[in-house]
Amino acid sequence: MKFALIFNPFKYKVHEENLRVVQKYFGMFPPLSLAWVAAIARDAGHEVTIIDARTLNLTKREVLDRLRSFKPDIMGFMMTTYMFVDTLEWINYLKSQLKVPVVIGGYNLRIYPKESISYPQIDYGVIEHALDTIPHLFEALEGRRKLEEVAGLVYKEKGHIKLNLPRPVEFEKFPNPARDLLPNQLYAEFPTERKNFTVMITSLGCPYKCDFCEAGRSVYNPRSPETVVNEMEECFYKYGIREIDIFDYDFTIDKKRTIAICREMRNRNLDILWACRSRVDIDPELLKEMKEAGCGRIYYGLESGSQEILDGINKGITLDQIRKTVKYTKELGMKVLGFFLVGAPGETRKTVKKTLKFAKELDLDYVQFSKCLAKPLTPLWRRMIEKGERDYWQDWILAKETDRSLPRPWTELSNKEIDRLARWAYVNYHSRFLFLLKASLRVKSFKEFKRKFLGYLDMIFSQENVSREDDKFVAYHEERR
Ligand code: B12
């Protein structure tokens, strides 16, 4: 089979957790999910291409031209809940022109599989992982298997939607993502310092139980240290990659595994600058190992400067742990980014002020103030559904809802106030003479300077007080400026 995977650009949404300026400067990232799917399909003997229309800045028409010359038997798209309509619009257009079957996959399929394929232009959906489902689906399309034998597939038969339950997979068995099909030289993230840059996933799932996160209590499914470092080595030698952001929910969950990865990176002498996400209840010994292996940046989920808020969201950390870990990370010479929530359960103006003060006291290199949201699968969302509220996200997928700011019954703050407070926190945090001076002195290239400076200017001068739609939204792309 000839399989074309398309990654479409997406707009800013009022219902999402980030402010528009953050979404705009967040970065150009490789469509990693599609690169996994491509590698899986190729290992099963199929011919695959990935068109990263977002990064290559391609119009629908240009993608169509590329597809016409590739002549796919089937097209594939990754769908998230939030950007579902953007991807659907691309599917509508390409399917109307090419008339080949469409298969979709991605996190949203785990939540709303039947709703997602209820559209006539979508033929198949992969509910969880593609590892066995895609090879088996293609066997079925070639007449060597029946559709009802394809585990993890949602499909249509005589006007009815059928769902075959997925089987658990071992992440260790996945081939490395097919980065050879991606324009690796074009990716960059707001804080990146080197090129080429990529993102990596070394484990699936997270055992913690934070109320605002959709990944909590999911099965932790790690790849072995050897497999992880093999992938890094492949990135280094084959794709000229010099900086990697490890996007695992928490890279440091298993201390032994993380240490083994760090030591193996050092054994193989890989000059890679890397970053990862972690909780603050991390062992100092592990932090030292990470620094020695080239870790330059850690993203900590700090969430709030108020202990009551931290306890209320089930975060299981203390302000004191945050202070100690951030201090030690900085002493070791690693940069620290703090993720904070605005509008968490019990939030007031006073607690937001406390959070901003705390962030300043910690003197973080980067901060992110996200609006707390009842995202699908989060405990916050589950509780709203249990109380009998309509599921906005399900309605959104079914096109019964529009993009709008969602209720937050857990705080006295209105949505408008939350928007304003998040904006105020960003502006206030960044507009300090010493912070700006330090940030400017650390910049390593003109491109990095430009990206950060433009981001700052946009944040100060063109950020709206209350989130609104933006029909002209285009994510920042340093190669296009
Ligand atoms: C890297 C990444 C990105 C990258 C690249 C996009 C991508 N997914 O490739 C960037 C930064 C661009 C990105 C953007 C966004 N992302 Co993102 N991203 C991730 C991340 C961290 C890793 C993806 C990954 O490789 N996982 C490992 C692989 C093995 O698992 P997988 O992605 O689920 O893919 C498997 C299956 O789902 C399936 N599959 C996936 N796609 C497809 C497509 C086809 C055709 C088929 C057959 C199968 C299939 O097969 C894959 C292999 O088994 C995940 C979190 C995570 N840890 O997974 C979030 C995640 C997927 N993103 C998420 C979100 C919210 C977004 C954004 C909306 C964020 C934003 N506000 O801008 C955008 C939307 C992008 C879009 N086009 O719609 C959510 C989705 C939640 C949801 N309910 O849909 C996740 C789950 C994070 C989270 N917990 O909130 N993301």
Coordinates of C-alpha atoms and ligand atoms in Angstrom, one line a residue:
M1 CA 0.0 0.0 0.0
K2 CA 1.1 3.6 -0.6
F3 CA 0.4 5.5 2.6
A4 CA 0.5 9.3 2.8
L5 CA 0.5 11.0 6.3
I6 CA -0.5 14.6 6.4
F7 CA 0.2 17.0 9.3
N8 CA -1.9 20.1 8.9
P9 CA -1.5 23.6 10.4
F10 CA -3.9 24.6 13.2
K11 CA -5.3 27.8 14.5
Y12 CA -5.5 29.2 18.0
K13 CA -8.6 28.2 20.0
V14 CA -10.3 30.2 22.7
H15 CA -11.1 27.0 24.6
E16 CA -7.4 25.9 25.0
E17 CA -5.3 26.4 28.0
N18 CA -2.6 28.6 26.5
L19 CA -2.7 32.2 25.6
R20 CA -2.5 33.0 21.9
V21 CA 1.0 34.5 22.1
V22 CA 2.2 31.3 23.8
Q23 CA 0.7 29.2 21.1
K24 CA 2.2 31.4 18.4
Y25 CA 5.8 31.2 19.7
F26 CA 5.7 27.7 21.2
G27 CA 7.7 26.4 18.3
M28 CA 7.7 24.3 15.2
F29 CA 7.8 20.7 16.2
P30 CA 8.1 17.5 14.3
P31 CA 4.8 15.6 13.9
L32 CA 6.2 12.8 16.0
S33 CA 3.0 10.7 16.2
L34 CA 3.0 10.5 12.4
A35 CA 6.7 9.6 12.3
W36 CA 5.9 6.6 14.6
V37 CA 3.0 5.5 12.4
A38 CA 5.2 5.9 9.3
A39 CA 7.9 3.7 10.7
I40 CA 5.4 1.1 11.7
A41 CA 3.8 1.0 8.3
R42 CA 7.2 0.9 6.5
D43 CA 8.4 -2.0 8.7
A44 CA 5.3 -3.9 7.5
G45 CA 6.4 -3.4 3.9
H46 CA 4.4 -0.3 2.8
E47 CA 5.6 2.8 1.0
V48 CA 5.1 5.9 3.1
T49 CA 5.4 9.6 2.9
I50 CA 4.8 12.4 5.5
I51 CA 3.8 15.9 4.4
D52 CA 4.4 18.3 7.3
A53 CA 2.3 21.1 5.8
R54 CA 2.5 23.1 9.0
T55 CA 6.2 23.4 9.0
L56 CA 6.7 23.6 5.2
N57 CA 4.0 26.3 5.1
L58 CA 2.0 24.4 2.3
T59 CA -1.4 25.3 1.2
K60 CA -4.1 22.7 0.8
R61 CA -3.6 23.0 -3.0
E62 CA 0.2 22.4 -2.7
V63 CA -0.4 19.4 -0.5
L64 CA -2.8 18.1 -3.1
D65 CA -0.2 18.5 -5.8
R66 CA 2.3 16.5 -3.8
L67 CA -0.2 13.8 -3.1
R68 CA -1.1 13.6 -6.8
S69 CA 2.4 12.8 -7.6
F70 CA 2.8 10.3 -4.7
K71 CA -0.5 8.6 -5.6
P72 CA -1.5 7.2 -2.2
D73 CA -3.8 4.3 -1.7
I74 CA -4.8 5.7 1.7
M75 CA -4.3 9.0 3.6
G76 CA -3.7 9.3 7.3
F77 CA -4.2 12.2 9.8
M78 CA -3.4 12.7 13.5
M79 CA -6.3 14.2 15.4
T80 CA -6.3 15.9 18.8
T81 CA -9.6 16.9 20.5
Y82 CA -8.8 20.6 20.5
M83 CA -7.8 21.0 16.9
F84 CA -10.3 18.4 15.5
V85 CA -12.1 20.9 13.2
D86 CA -8.9 22.1 11.6
T87 CA -7.8 18.6 10.6
L88 CA -11.4 17.8 9.5
E89 CA -11.3 20.7 7.2
W90 CA -8.1 19.4 5.5
I91 CA -9.6 15.9 5.3
N92 CA -12.7 17.3 3.6
Y93 CA -10.8 19.1 1.0
L94 CA -8.2 16.3 0.2
K95 CA -10.8 13.5 0.2
S96 CA -13.1 15.4 -2.1
Q97 CA -10.2 15.7 -4.6
L98 CA -8.5 12.3 -4.2
K99 CA -11.2 9.9 -3.3
V100 CA -8.9 7.5 -1.4
P101 CA -9.8 6.1 2.0
V102 CA -8.9 8.1 5.1
V103 CA -7.6 6.7 8.4
I104 CA -7.2 8.8 11.5
G105 CA -5.5 8.3 14.8
G106 CA -4.2 10.2 17.8
Y107 CA -5.1 10.8 21.4
N108 CA -8.7 12.0 20.7
L109 CA -9.6 8.6 19.3
R110 CA -9.1 7.1 22.8
I111 CA -11.8 9.4 24.1
Y112 CA -14.2 9.8 21.2
P113 CA -13.6 7.0 18.7
K114 CA -17.1 6.6 17.4
E115 CA -17.8 10.3 17.3
S116 CA -14.5 11.0 15.5
I117 CA -15.3 8.6 12.6
S118 CA -19.0 9.6 12.3
Y119 CA -18.1 11.9 9.4
P120 CA -18.6 10.3 6.0
Q121 CA -15.2 11.4 4.7
I122 CA -13.4 9.4 7.4
D123 CA -13.3 5.6 6.9
Y124 CA -11.1 4.1 9.6
G125 CA -9.8 5.1 13.1
V126 CA -7.0 3.7 15.1
I127 CA -8.2 3.8 18.7
E128 CA -4.9 3.5 20.5
H129 CA -1.5 2.5 19.1
A130 CA -0.7 1.8 15.4
L131 CA 1.8 -1.0 16.2
D132 CA -0.4 -3.9 15.2
T133 CA -3.5 -2.1 14.1
I134 CA -2.0 -0.4 11.0
P135 CA -0.3 -3.5 9.6
H136 CA -3.4 -5.5 10.2
L137 CA -5.7 -2.9 8.7
F138 CA -3.6 -2.8 5.6
E139 CA -3.7 -6.6 5.4
A140 CA -7.5 -6.4 5.6
L141 CA -7.5 -3.7 2.8
E142 CA -5.5 -6.0 0.7
G143 CA -8.0 -8.8 1.3
R144 CA -5.8 -10.9 3.6
R145 CA -7.7 -10.4 6.8
K146 CA -11.2 -9.4 7.9
L147 CA -11.8 -6.0 9.4
E148 CA -13.4 -7.5 12.4
E149 CA -10.1 -9.2 13.2
V150 CA -8.2 -5.9 13.4
A151 CA -7.8 -5.1 17.1
G152 CA -7.9 -1.4 18.0
L153 CA -9.9 -0.4 14.9
V154 CA -13.1 1.6 14.6
Y155 CA -14.7 1.4 11.2
K156 CA -18.0 1.5 9.3
E157 CA -20.0 -1.5 8.1
K158 CA -23.4 -1.2 6.3
G159 CA -24.0 2.2 7.9
H160 CA -23.0 1.2 11.4
I161 CA -19.9 2.1 13.3
K162 CA -18.1 -0.9 14.7
L163 CA -15.4 -0.9 17.3
N164 CA -12.8 -3.6 17.9
L165 CA -11.2 -3.2 21.3
P166 CA -7.4 -2.4 21.3
R167 CA -4.8 -4.8 22.8
P168 CA -2.0 -3.5 25.1
V169 CA 1.3 -2.9 23.3
E170 CA 4.9 -2.8 24.5
F171 CA 6.4 0.6 23.7
E172 CA 9.8 -1.2 23.6
K173 CA 8.8 -3.0 20.4
F174 CA 8.1 0.2 18.4
P175 CA 10.6 1.1 15.6
N176 CA 12.2 4.5 15.9
P177 CA 10.1 7.3 14.4
A178 CA 10.8 7.8 10.7
R179 CA 12.6 11.1 11.0
D180 CA 14.1 10.6 7.6
L181 CA 10.7 11.7 6.2
L182 CA 10.8 15.0 8.1
P183 CA 12.5 18.4 7.4
N184 CA 14.6 18.1 10.6
Q185 CA 16.5 21.3 9.9
L186 CA 13.3 23.4 10.2
Y187 CA 12.2 22.6 13.7
A188 CA 12.8 24.8 16.7
E189 CA 11.2 25.4 20.1
F190 CA 11.0 28.8 21.9
P191 CA 14.0 28.1 24.2
T192 CA 16.2 26.0 21.8
E193 CA 19.8 26.9 21.3
R194 CA 21.0 24.4 18.7
K195 CA 20.1 22.9 15.4
N196 CA 19.0 20.4 14.3
F197 CA 16.4 20.1 16.9
T198 CA 13.9 17.3 17.5
V199 CA 11.5 15.9 20.2
M200 CA 11.5 12.4 21.6
I201 CA 9.2 10.2 23.7
T202 CA 10.9 7.6 25.8
S203 CA 8.0 6.4 27.9
L204 CA 4.2 6.4 27.8
G205 CA 1.8 7.1 30.6
C206 CA 2.0 8.6 34.1
P207 CA 1.1 7.0 37.4
Y208 CA 0.4 10.3 39.3
K209 CA -3.1 11.7 39.9
C210 CA -3.1 15.4 39.3
D211 CA -6.7 16.7 38.9
F212 CA -5.9 18.9 35.9
C213 CA -4.1 16.3 33.8
E214 CA -5.5 13.8 31.3
A215 CA -2.6 11.4 31.5
G216 CA -2.8 10.7 35.3
R217 CA -3.2 7.0 36.4
S218 CA -2.3 5.8 32.9
V219 CA 0.0 2.7 32.6
Y220 CA 3.7 3.7 32.7
N221 CA 5.2 2.1 29.6
P222 CA 8.9 2.9 29.2
R223 CA 11.5 2.0 26.5
S224 CA 14.7 0.5 27.8
P225 CA 17.8 2.7 28.2
E226 CA 19.5 1.0 25.3
T227 CA 16.7 1.6 22.9
V228 CA 16.3 5.2 24.0
V229 CA 20.0 5.9 23.5
N230 CA 20.0 4.1 20.2
E231 CA 17.4 6.5 19.0
M232 CA 19.4 9.4 20.3
E233 CA 22.5 8.1 18.5
E234 CA 20.4 7.7 15.3
C235 CA 19.3 11.3 15.7
F236 CA 22.9 12.5 16.1
Y237 CA 24.6 10.6 13.3
K238 CA 21.8 10.2 10.7
Y239 CA 19.9 13.5 11.1
G240 CA 22.5 15.9 12.5
I241 CA 20.5 16.5 15.6
R242 CA 22.2 18.4 18.4
E243 CA 19.3 19.3 20.7
I244 CA 16.5 17.1 21.9
D245 CA 13.4 17.9 24.0
I246 CA 12.2 14.8 25.7
F247 CA 8.4 15.2 25.9
D248 CA 7.6 12.3 28.3
Y249 CA 5.0 13.3 30.9
D250 CA 7.7 12.7 33.5
F251 CA 11.1 11.6 32.2
T252 CA 12.4 10.9 35.8
I253 CA 9.7 8.6 37.1
D254 CA 12.0 5.6 37.2
K255 CA 15.3 6.8 38.7
K256 CA 17.3 3.7 37.8
R257 CA 16.2 3.9 34.1
T258 CA 17.0 7.6 33.9
I259 CA 20.4 7.1 35.4
A260 CA 21.1 4.2 33.0
I261 CA 20.1 6.5 30.0
C262 CA 22.4 9.3 31.2
R263 CA 25.4 7.0 31.7
E264 CA 24.8 5.4 28.3
M265 CA 24.7 8.8 26.6
R266 CA 28.0 9.6 28.3
N267 CA 29.6 6.3 27.3
R268 CA 28.7 7.0 23.7
N269 CA 30.0 10.5 23.8
L270 CA 26.9 12.1 22.3
D271 CA 27.2 15.9 22.2
I272 CA 23.5 16.5 22.5
L273 CA 21.9 19.3 24.5
W274 CA 18.7 17.9 25.9
A275 CA 15.7 18.9 28.0
C276 CA 12.9 17.0 29.8
R277 CA 9.9 17.3 32.1
S278 CA 10.0 16.2 35.7
R279 CA 8.2 16.5 39.0
V280 CA 10.1 18.4 41.7
D281 CA 10.3 15.4 44.1
I282 CA 13.3 14.3 42.1
D283 CA 16.4 12.8 43.8
P284 CA 19.4 15.3 43.7
E285 CA 21.7 12.5 42.8
L286 CA 19.7 12.0 39.6
L287 CA 19.9 15.7 38.8
K288 CA 23.7 15.5 38.9
E289 CA 23.7 12.5 36.5
M290 CA 21.4 14.4 34.2
K291 CA 23.6 17.5 34.1
E292 CA 26.7 15.4 33.4
A293 CA 24.9 13.7 30.5
G294 CA 24.1 17.1 28.8
C295 CA 20.7 18.0 30.2
G296 CA 20.5 21.8 29.8
R297 CA 16.9 22.5 30.7
I298 CA 14.2 21.0 33.0
Y299 CA 10.5 21.8 32.8
Y300 CA 9.0 21.4 36.2
G301 CA 5.3 21.2 36.9
L302 CA 5.1 23.8 39.8
E303 CA 1.5 24.8 39.3
S304 CA 1.1 27.3 42.1
G305 CA 2.7 29.4 44.8
S306 CA -0.1 28.5 47.2
Q307 CA 0.2 25.3 49.2
E308 CA -3.6 25.1 49.5
I309 CA -4.0 25.2 45.7
L310 CA -1.3 22.5 45.3
D311 CA -3.1 20.2 47.8
G312 CA -6.4 21.0 46.2
I313 CA -5.3 19.7 42.8
N314 CA -3.7 16.6 44.2
K315 CA -0.2 17.5 43.1
G316 CA 1.5 15.9 46.1
I317 CA 4.4 18.3 46.3
T318 CA 5.3 21.2 48.7
L319 CA 6.5 24.7 48.2
D320 CA 9.6 23.8 50.1
Q321 CA 10.4 20.9 47.7
I322 CA 9.9 23.3 44.8
R323 CA 12.4 25.8 46.3
K324 CA 15.0 23.2 47.1
T325 CA 14.9 21.4 43.7
V326 CA 14.8 24.6 41.6
K327 CA 17.7 26.0 43.6
Y328 CA 19.8 22.8 43.2
T329 CA 19.0 22.5 39.5
K330 CA 20.2 26.0 38.9
E331 CA 23.3 25.5 41.0
L332 CA 24.1 22.6 38.7
G333 CA 23.9 25.0 35.8
M334 CA 20.7 23.8 34.2
K335 CA 18.0 26.2 33.1
V336 CA 14.6 25.9 34.8
L337 CA 11.1 26.3 33.3
G338 CA 8.1 26.4 35.6
F339 CA 4.7 25.4 34.5
F340 CA 2.0 27.2 36.5
L341 CA -1.8 27.1 36.4
V342 CA -4.1 30.1 36.6
G343 CA -7.7 29.5 37.6
A344 CA -7.2 26.2 39.5
P345 CA -9.8 25.0 42.1
G346 CA -10.0 27.5 44.9
E347 CA -8.0 30.2 43.0
T348 CA -8.5 33.8 43.9
R349 CA -6.8 37.0 42.8
K350 CA -4.7 36.7 45.9
T351 CA -3.4 33.2 45.1
V352 CA -2.5 34.2 41.5
K353 CA -0.5 37.1 43.0
K354 CA 1.2 34.7 45.4
T355 CA 2.1 32.4 42.4
L356 CA 3.6 35.3 40.5
K357 CA 5.6 36.4 43.5
F358 CA 6.8 32.8 44.1
A359 CA 7.8 32.5 40.4
K360 CA 9.9 35.7 40.7
E361 CA 11.4 34.5 44.0
L362 CA 12.5 31.2 42.3
D363 CA 14.0 33.3 39.5
L364 CA 13.0 30.9 36.8
D365 CA 14.6 31.1 33.3
Y366 CA 11.2 30.4 31.6
V367 CA 7.7 30.4 32.9
Q368 CA 4.4 29.2 31.5
F369 CA 1.0 30.3 33.0
S370 CA -1.7 28.1 31.6
K371 CA -5.3 28.4 32.2
C372 CA -6.7 25.5 34.2
L373 CA -9.2 23.6 32.1
A374 CA -11.5 20.6 32.4
K375 CA -9.7 18.8 29.5
P376 CA -11.2 15.4 28.5
L377 CA -10.1 12.5 30.8
T378 CA -9.0 14.8 33.6
P379 CA -10.5 14.3 37.0
L380 CA -11.9 17.9 36.7
W381 CA -13.7 16.8 33.6
R382 CA -14.9 13.5 35.0
R383 CA -16.5 15.3 38.0
M384 CA -18.4 17.8 35.8
I385 CA -19.8 14.9 33.7
E386 CA -20.7 13.0 36.9
K387 CA -22.7 16.0 38.0
G388 CA -24.7 15.7 34.8
E389 CA -23.1 18.6 32.8
R390 CA -23.1 18.2 29.0
D391 CA -19.7 17.0 27.6
Y392 CA -18.6 20.1 25.7
W393 CA -15.7 18.1 24.1
Q394 CA -18.0 15.4 22.7
D395 CA -20.3 18.1 21.3
W396 CA -17.3 19.9 19.8
I397 CA -16.2 16.7 18.0
L398 CA -19.8 16.2 16.8
A399 CA -19.9 19.9 15.5
K400 CA -22.7 20.7 18.0
E401 CA -20.5 23.3 19.8
T402 CA -18.4 26.3 18.9
D403 CA -15.0 27.3 20.1
R404 CA -15.7 29.2 23.4
S405 CA -14.3 29.8 26.9
L406 CA -15.4 26.9 29.1
P407 CA -17.0 27.1 32.6
R408 CA -14.7 26.8 35.7
P409 CA -17.2 26.3 38.5
W410 CA -14.3 25.5 40.9
T411 CA -13.1 29.1 41.3
E412 CA -14.7 32.4 42.1
L413 CA -12.7 34.0 39.2
S414 CA -14.6 34.6 35.9
N415 CA -13.0 33.4 32.7
K416 CA -12.4 37.0 31.7
E417 CA -10.5 37.6 34.9
I418 CA -8.5 34.4 34.4
D419 CA -7.5 35.6 30.9
R420 CA -6.4 38.9 32.2
L421 CA -4.6 37.4 35.2
A422 CA -2.6 35.0 33.0
R423 CA -1.7 37.8 30.7
W424 CA -0.7 40.1 33.6
A425 CA 1.4 37.3 35.1
Y426 CA 3.4 36.9 31.8
V427 CA 3.9 40.6 31.2
N428 CA 4.8 41.2 34.9
Y429 CA 7.2 38.3 35.1
H430 CA 9.1 39.2 31.9
S431 CA 9.2 43.0 32.2
R432 CA 11.9 43.1 34.8
F433 CA 15.2 44.8 33.9
L434 CA 17.4 42.2 35.4
F435 CA 15.5 39.3 33.9
L436 CA 15.6 40.9 30.4
L437 CA 19.3 41.6 30.8
K438 CA 20.2 38.1 31.9
A439 CA 18.0 36.6 29.2
S440 CA 19.7 38.7 26.5
L441 CA 23.2 37.9 27.7
R442 CA 22.5 34.2 27.5
V443 CA 21.3 34.2 23.9
K444 CA 23.5 32.1 21.6
S445 CA 22.5 33.1 18.1
F446 CA 20.8 35.9 16.2
K447 CA 17.9 33.6 15.4
E448 CA 17.4 32.8 19.0
F449 CA 17.5 36.5 19.9
K450 CA 15.0 37.4 17.2
R451 CA 12.6 34.6 18.2
K452 CA 12.7 35.7 21.8
F453 CA 12.6 39.4 21.2
L454 CA 9.6 39.2 18.8
G455 CA 7.8 37.0 21.3
Y456 CA 8.4 39.6 24.0
L457 CA 7.2 42.4 21.8
D458 CA 4.1 40.5 20.8
M459 CA 3.4 39.7 24.4
I460 CA 3.5 43.3 25.5
F461 CA 1.9 45.1 22.5
S462 CA -0.4 42.8 20.6
Q463 CA -1.8 40.5 23.3
E464 CA -5.5 40.9 23.8
N465 CA -6.9 41.1 27.4
V466 CA -9.5 38.5 26.8
S467 CA -8.9 35.5 24.5
R468 CA -10.6 35.7 21.1
E469 CA -10.5 33.9 17.8
D470 CA -7.8 34.8 15.3
D471 CA -8.6 33.9 11.7
K472 CA -5.2 35.0 10.6
F473 CA -3.3 33.0 13.2
V474 CA 0.1 31.6 12.0
A475 CA 2.6 30.0 14.3
Y476 CA 6.0 31.7 14.4
H477 CA 8.5 30.1 12.1
E478 CA 12.0 31.4 12.3
E479 CA 12.9 30.3 8.7
R480 CA 10.1 32.3 7.3
R481 CA 10.8 35.6 9.0
Ligands
B12_1 C1 5.0 15.6 20.2 C2 3.6 16.1 20.5 C3 3.1 17.2 19.8 C4 3.9 17.8 18.7 C5 3.8 17.0 17.4 C6 2.3 16.6 17.1 C7 2.3 15.1 17.2 N1 1.4 14.5 18.0 O1 3.0 14.4 16.5 C8 3.3 19.3 18.6 C9 4.1 20.2 19.5 C10 3.2 19.9 17.2 C11 2.0 19.0 19.2 C12 0.9 19.8 19.0 C13 -0.3 19.7 19.7 N2 -0.5 18.8 20.6 CO1 0.6 17.4 21.1 N3 1.6 16.0 21.8 C14 2.8 15.5 21.5 C15 3.2 14.4 22.5 C16 4.0 15.1 23.6 C17 3.9 13.2 22.0 C18 3.3 12.5 20.8 C19 3.9 11.2 20.7 O2 4.8 11.0 19.8 N4 3.5 10.2 21.5 C20 4.1 8.8 21.5 C21 3.3 8.0 20.4 C22 3.9 6.6 20.4 O3 1.9 7.9 20.8 P1 0.8 8.8 20.1 O4 1.2 10.1 19.8 O5 -0.5 8.6 20.8 O6 0.7 8.0 18.7 C23 0.2 6.7 18.5 C24 -1.3 6.5 18.4 O7 -2.0 7.6 19.0 C25 -1.6 6.4 17.0 N5 -1.7 7.6 16.1 C26 -1.4 8.8 16.4 N6 -1.6 9.6 15.3 C27 -2.0 8.8 14.3 C28 -2.3 9.0 13.0 C29 -2.7 8.0 12.2 C30 -3.1 8.2 10.8 C31 -2.8 6.6 12.7 C32 -3.2 5.5 11.9 C33 -2.5 6.4 14.0 C34 -2.1 7.5 14.8 O8 -0.4 5.6 16.6 C35 0.7 6.2 17.2 C36 1.8 5.1 17.3 O9 1.3 4.0 18.0 C37 1.8 14.0 23.1 C38 1.8 13.5 24.5 C39 2.3 12.0 24.5 N7 3.1 11.8 25.5 O10 1.9 11.2 23.7 C40 1.0 15.3 23.0 C41 -0.5 15.3 22.7 C42 -0.8 14.3 21.6 N8 -0.8 16.7 22.2 C43 -1.8 17.2 22.6 C44 -2.2 18.5 22.3 C45 -3.4 19.0 23.1 C46 -1.7 19.2 21.3 C47 -2.1 20.6 20.8 C48 -3.6 20.8 20.7 C49 -1.4 21.6 21.7 C50 -1.7 23.0 21.4 N9 -2.5 23.7 22.2 O11 -1.2 23.5 20.4 C51 -1.4 20.7 19.4 C52 -2.3 20.2 18.3 C53 -1.7 19.6 17.1 C54 -2.7 19.2 16.0 N10 -2.3 19.2 14.8 O12 -3.8 18.9 16.2 C55 -2.5 16.2 23.5 C56 -3.8 15.6 22.8 C57 -4.9 15.5 23.8 C58 -6.2 15.3 23.1 N11 -7.2 15.1 23.8 O13 -6.3 15.2 21.9 C59 -1.4 15.2 23.9 C60 -1.9 13.8 24.2 C61 -0.7 15.8 25.2 C62 -1.6 15.9 26.3 N12 -1.7 15.0 27.2 O14 -2.3 16.9 26.5 N13 2.0 17.9 20.0

